[in-house]
CSV table of C-alpha atoms in Angstrom, one decimal:
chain,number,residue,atom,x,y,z
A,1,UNK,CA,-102.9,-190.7,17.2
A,2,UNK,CA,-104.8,-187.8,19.7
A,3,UNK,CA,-102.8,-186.5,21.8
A,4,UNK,CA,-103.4,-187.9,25.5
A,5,UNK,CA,-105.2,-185.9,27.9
A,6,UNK,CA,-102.2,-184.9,29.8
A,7,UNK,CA,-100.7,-183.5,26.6
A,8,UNK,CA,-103.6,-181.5,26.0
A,9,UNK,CA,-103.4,-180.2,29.4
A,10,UNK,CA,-100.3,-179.3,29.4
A,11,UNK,CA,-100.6,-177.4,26.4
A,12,UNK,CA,-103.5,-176.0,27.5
A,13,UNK,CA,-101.3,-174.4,30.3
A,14,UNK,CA,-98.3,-173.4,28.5
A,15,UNK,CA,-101.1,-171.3,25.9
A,16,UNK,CA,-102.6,-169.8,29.1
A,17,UNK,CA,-99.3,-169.1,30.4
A,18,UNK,CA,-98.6,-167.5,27.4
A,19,UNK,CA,-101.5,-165.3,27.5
A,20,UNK,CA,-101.4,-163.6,30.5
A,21,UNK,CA,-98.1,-163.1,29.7
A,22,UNK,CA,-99.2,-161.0,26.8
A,23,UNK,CA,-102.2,-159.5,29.1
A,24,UNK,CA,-99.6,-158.5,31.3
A,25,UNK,CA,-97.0,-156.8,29.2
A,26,UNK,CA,-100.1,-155.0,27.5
A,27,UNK,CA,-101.0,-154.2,30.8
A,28,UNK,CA,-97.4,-152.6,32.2
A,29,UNK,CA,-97.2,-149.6,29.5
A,30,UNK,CA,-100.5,-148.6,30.0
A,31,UNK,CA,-99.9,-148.4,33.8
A,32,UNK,CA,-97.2,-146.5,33.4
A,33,UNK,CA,-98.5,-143.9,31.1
A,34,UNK,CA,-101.2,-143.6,33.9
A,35,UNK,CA,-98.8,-143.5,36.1
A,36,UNK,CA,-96.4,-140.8,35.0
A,37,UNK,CA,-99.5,-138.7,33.9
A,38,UNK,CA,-100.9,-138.7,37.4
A,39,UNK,CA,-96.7,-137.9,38.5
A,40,UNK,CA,-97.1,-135.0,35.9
A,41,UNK,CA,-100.5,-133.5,36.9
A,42,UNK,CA,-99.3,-133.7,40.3
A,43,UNK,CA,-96.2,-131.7,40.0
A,44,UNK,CA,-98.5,-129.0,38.0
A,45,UNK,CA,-100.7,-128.2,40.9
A,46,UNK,CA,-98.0,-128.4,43.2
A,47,UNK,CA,-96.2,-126.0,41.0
A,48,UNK,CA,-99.1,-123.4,40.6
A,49,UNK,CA,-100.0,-123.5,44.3
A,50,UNK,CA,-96.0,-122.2,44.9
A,51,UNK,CA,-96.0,-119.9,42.0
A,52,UNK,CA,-99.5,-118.3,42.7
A,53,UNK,CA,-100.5,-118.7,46.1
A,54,UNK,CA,-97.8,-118.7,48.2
A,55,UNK,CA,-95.6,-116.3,50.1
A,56,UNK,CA,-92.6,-114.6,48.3
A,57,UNK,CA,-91.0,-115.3,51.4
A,58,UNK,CA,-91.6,-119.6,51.1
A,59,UNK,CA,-90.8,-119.9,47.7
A,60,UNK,CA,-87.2,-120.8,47.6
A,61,UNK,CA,-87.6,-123.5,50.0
A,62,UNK,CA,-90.9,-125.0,48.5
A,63,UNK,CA,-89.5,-124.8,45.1
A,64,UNK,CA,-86.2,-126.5,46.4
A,65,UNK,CA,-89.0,-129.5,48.1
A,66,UNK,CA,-90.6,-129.4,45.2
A,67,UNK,CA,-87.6,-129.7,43.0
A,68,UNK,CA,-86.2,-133.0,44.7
A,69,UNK,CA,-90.0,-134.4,44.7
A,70,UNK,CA,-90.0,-134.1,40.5
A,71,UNK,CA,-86.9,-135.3,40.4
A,72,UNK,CA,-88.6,-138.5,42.2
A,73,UNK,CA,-90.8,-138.5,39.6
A,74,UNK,CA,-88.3,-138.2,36.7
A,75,UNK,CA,-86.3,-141.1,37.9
A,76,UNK,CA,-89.7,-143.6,38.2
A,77,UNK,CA,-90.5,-142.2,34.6
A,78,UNK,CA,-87.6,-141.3,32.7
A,79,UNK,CA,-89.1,-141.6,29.5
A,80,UNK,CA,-91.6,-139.5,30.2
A,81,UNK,CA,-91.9,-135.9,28.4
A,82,UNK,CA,-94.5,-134.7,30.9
A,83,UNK,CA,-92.8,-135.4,34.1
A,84,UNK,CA,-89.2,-134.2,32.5
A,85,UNK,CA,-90.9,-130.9,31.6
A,86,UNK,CA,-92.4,-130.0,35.0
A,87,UNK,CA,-89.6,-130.9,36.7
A,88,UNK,CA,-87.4,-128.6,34.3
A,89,UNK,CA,-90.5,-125.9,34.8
A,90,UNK,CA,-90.2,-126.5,39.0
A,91,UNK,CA,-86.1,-126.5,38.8
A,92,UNK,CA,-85.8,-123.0,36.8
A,93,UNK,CA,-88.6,-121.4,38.7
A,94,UNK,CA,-86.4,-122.3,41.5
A,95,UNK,CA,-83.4,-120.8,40.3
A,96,UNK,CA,-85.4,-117.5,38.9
A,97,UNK,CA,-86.7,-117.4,42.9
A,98,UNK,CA,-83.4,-117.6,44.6
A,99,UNK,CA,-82.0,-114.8,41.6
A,100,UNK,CA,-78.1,-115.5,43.3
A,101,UNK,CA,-74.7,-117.5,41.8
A,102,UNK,CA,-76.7,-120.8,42.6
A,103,UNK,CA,-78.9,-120.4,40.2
A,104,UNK,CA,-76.7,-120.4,37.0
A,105,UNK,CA,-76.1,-124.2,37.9
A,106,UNK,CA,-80.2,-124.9,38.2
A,107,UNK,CA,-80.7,-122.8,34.7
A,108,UNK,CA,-78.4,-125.4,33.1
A,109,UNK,CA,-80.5,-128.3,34.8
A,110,UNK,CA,-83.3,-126.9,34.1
A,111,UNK,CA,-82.0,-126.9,30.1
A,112,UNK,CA,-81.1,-130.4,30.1
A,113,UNK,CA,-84.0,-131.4,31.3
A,114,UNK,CA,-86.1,-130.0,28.4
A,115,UNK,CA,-83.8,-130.9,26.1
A,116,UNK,CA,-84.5,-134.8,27.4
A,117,UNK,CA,-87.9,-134.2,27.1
A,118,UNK,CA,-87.9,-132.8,23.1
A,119,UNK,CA,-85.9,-135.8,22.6
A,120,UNK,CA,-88.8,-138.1,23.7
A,121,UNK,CA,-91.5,-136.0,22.3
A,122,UNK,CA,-91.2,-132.4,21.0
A,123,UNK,CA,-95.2,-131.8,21.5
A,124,UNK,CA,-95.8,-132.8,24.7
A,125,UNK,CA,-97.8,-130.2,26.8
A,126,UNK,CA,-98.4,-128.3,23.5
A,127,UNK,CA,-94.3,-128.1,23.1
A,128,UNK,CA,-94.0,-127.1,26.5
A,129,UNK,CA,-90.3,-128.4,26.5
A,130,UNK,CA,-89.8,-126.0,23.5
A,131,UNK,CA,-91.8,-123.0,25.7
A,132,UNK,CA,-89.7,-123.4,29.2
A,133,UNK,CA,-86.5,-123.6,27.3
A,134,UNK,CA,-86.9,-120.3,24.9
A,135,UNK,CA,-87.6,-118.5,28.3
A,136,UNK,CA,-84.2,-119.7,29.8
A,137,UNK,CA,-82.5,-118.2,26.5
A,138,UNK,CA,-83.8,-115.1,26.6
A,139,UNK,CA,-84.0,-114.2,30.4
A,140,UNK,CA,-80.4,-115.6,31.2
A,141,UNK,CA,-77.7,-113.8,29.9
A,142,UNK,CA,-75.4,-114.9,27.2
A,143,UNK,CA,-71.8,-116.2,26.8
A,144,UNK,CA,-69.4,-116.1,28.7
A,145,UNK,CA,-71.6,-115.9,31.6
A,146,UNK,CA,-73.8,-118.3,30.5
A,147,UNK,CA,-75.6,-119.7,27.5
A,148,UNK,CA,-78.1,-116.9,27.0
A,149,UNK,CA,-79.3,-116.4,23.5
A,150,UNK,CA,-82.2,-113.7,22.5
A,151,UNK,CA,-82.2,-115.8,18.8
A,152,UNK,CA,-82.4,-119.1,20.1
A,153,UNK,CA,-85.1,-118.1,22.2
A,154,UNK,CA,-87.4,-116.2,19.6
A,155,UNK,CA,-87.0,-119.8,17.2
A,156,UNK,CA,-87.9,-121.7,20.0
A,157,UNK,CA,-91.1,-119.9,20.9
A,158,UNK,CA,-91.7,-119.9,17.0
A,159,UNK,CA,-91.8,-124.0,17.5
A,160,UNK,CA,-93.7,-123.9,20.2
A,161,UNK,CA,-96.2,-121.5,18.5
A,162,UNK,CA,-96.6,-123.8,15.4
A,163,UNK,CA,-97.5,-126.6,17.5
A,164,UNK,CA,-99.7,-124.5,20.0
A,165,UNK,CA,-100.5,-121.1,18.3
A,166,UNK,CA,-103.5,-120.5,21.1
A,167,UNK,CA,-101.8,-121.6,23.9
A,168,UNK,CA,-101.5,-119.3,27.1
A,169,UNK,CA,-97.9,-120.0,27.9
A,170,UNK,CA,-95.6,-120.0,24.5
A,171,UNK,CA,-97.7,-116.7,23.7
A,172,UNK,CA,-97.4,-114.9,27.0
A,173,UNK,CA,-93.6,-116.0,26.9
A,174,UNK,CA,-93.2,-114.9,23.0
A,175,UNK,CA,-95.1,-111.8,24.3
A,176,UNK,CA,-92.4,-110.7,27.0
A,177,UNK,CA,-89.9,-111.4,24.6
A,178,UNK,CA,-91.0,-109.0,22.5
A,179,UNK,CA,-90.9,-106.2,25.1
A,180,UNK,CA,-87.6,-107.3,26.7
A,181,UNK,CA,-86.0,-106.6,23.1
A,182,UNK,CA,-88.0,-103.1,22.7
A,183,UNK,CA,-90.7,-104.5,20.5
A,184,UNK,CA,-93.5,-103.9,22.6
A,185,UNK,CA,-96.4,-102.8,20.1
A,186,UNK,CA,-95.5,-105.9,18.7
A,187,UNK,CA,-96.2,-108.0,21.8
A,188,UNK,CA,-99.9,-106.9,22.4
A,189,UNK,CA,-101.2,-109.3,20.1
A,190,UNK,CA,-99.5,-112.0,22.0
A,191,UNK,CA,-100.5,-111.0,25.0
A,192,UNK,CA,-104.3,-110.6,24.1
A,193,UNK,CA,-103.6,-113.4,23.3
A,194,UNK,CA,-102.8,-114.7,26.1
A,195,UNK,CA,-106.1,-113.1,27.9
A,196,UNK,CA,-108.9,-114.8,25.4
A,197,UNK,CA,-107.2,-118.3,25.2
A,198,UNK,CA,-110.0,-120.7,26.4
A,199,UNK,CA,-109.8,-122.3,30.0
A,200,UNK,CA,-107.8,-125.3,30.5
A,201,UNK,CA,-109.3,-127.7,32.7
A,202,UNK,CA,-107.5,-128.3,35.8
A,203,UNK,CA,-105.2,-125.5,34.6
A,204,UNK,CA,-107.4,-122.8,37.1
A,205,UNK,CA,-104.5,-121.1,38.9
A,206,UNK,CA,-102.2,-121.5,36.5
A,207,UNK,CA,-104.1,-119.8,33.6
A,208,UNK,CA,-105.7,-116.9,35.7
A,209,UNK,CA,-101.6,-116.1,37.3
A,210,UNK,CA,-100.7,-116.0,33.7
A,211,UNK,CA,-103.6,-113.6,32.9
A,212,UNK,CA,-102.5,-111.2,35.8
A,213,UNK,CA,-99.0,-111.3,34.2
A,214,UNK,CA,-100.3,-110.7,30.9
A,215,UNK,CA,-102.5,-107.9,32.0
A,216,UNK,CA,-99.3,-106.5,33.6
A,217,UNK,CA,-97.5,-106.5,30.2
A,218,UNK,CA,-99.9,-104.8,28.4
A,219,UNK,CA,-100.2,-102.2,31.1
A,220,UNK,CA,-96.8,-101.6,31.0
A,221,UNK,CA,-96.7,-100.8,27.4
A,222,UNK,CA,-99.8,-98.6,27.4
A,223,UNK,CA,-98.2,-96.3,30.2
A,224,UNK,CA,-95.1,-95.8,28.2
């Protein structure tokens, strides 16, 4: 026998039901991917604008606003490699601009935080996470003081290399290694580098403050 009409109805409503059901939990990760992308290009132009543009004498205190404003955005999208890294970029530029006692205890924030994000996904940013923590190994100094490690830091910057061998920041950063541990002819590749990557979009302040610091570098070891 057919089903009645009021069956059919209700099944009807129980397959639409189950639907948008799908539509809607297809819908949710895609938001927030949009979501935490937006959260992580945000917290890059905030960052440049404090790093770049704006007075020495500011920069602890819009680094600590801009600190608990990532954090924000770290606990709406903890999963999220992007948002973990900038707020781990924002936290130990921070610590590297107040340069007192305090700053030991943001350094080790600052690793855990990049250590989440390789955990989620090593190659996010062009291994960004691999990048920001290689600089805190090799600019911080080692045990007992703290966790400071000129090895760690040269394999990190290798990683990050490998997964970004063009990229502005993991060859400026392998480039100052280099001449921090009296290796400077070495380093001029990396910062050349450095000076004929191609433009990231978006990326404007950012990639011409790194070129000034790169330019730096290399004047540095030509004058020696």
């Amino acid at each position: 026998m057919p089903p009645s009409h009021a069956t059919q109805r209700r099944q009807w409503l129980a397959l639409s039901g189950s639907t948008a059901l799908l539509a809607i939990g297809g819908a949710w990760p895609r938001a927030a991917h949009a979501g935490a992308e937006e959260a992580a290009l945000d917290l890059q132009r905030d960052w440049e604008i404090v790093k770049y543009q704006a007075p020495a004498s500011e920069r602890i205190s819009r680094f600590e606003a801009l600190a608990a404003k990532a954090h924000r955005s770290t606990e709406q999208f903890p999963s999220s490699s992007p948002v973990l890294i900038w707020e781990a970029v924002i936290v130990s530029s921070w610590a590297e601009a107040k340069d007192d006692l305090g700053s030991l205890d943001l350094a080790k924030r600052a690793k855990a935080l990049y250590e989440a994000a390789l955990k989620i996904d090593a190659s996010a940013l062009g291994g960004g996470a691999y990048t920001g923590l290689a600089a805190l190994h090799y600019k911080l100094p080692g045990w007992p003081l703290s966790f400071g490690d000129e090895d760690k830091a040269r394999a990190l910057l290798q990683q990050a290399l490998a997964i970004n061998p063009q990229g502005v920041d993991p060859n400026y950063y392998y480039g100052e290694l280099l001449v921090e541990t009296r290796r400077p002819q070495e380093a001029v590749a990396y910062l050349e580098r450095v000076l004929q990557a191609p433009a990231r979009p978006g990326r404007e302040i950012g990639d011409a403050g790194r070129r000034d610091e790169a330019r730096a570098l290399l004047d540095k070891i030509r004058t020696r």
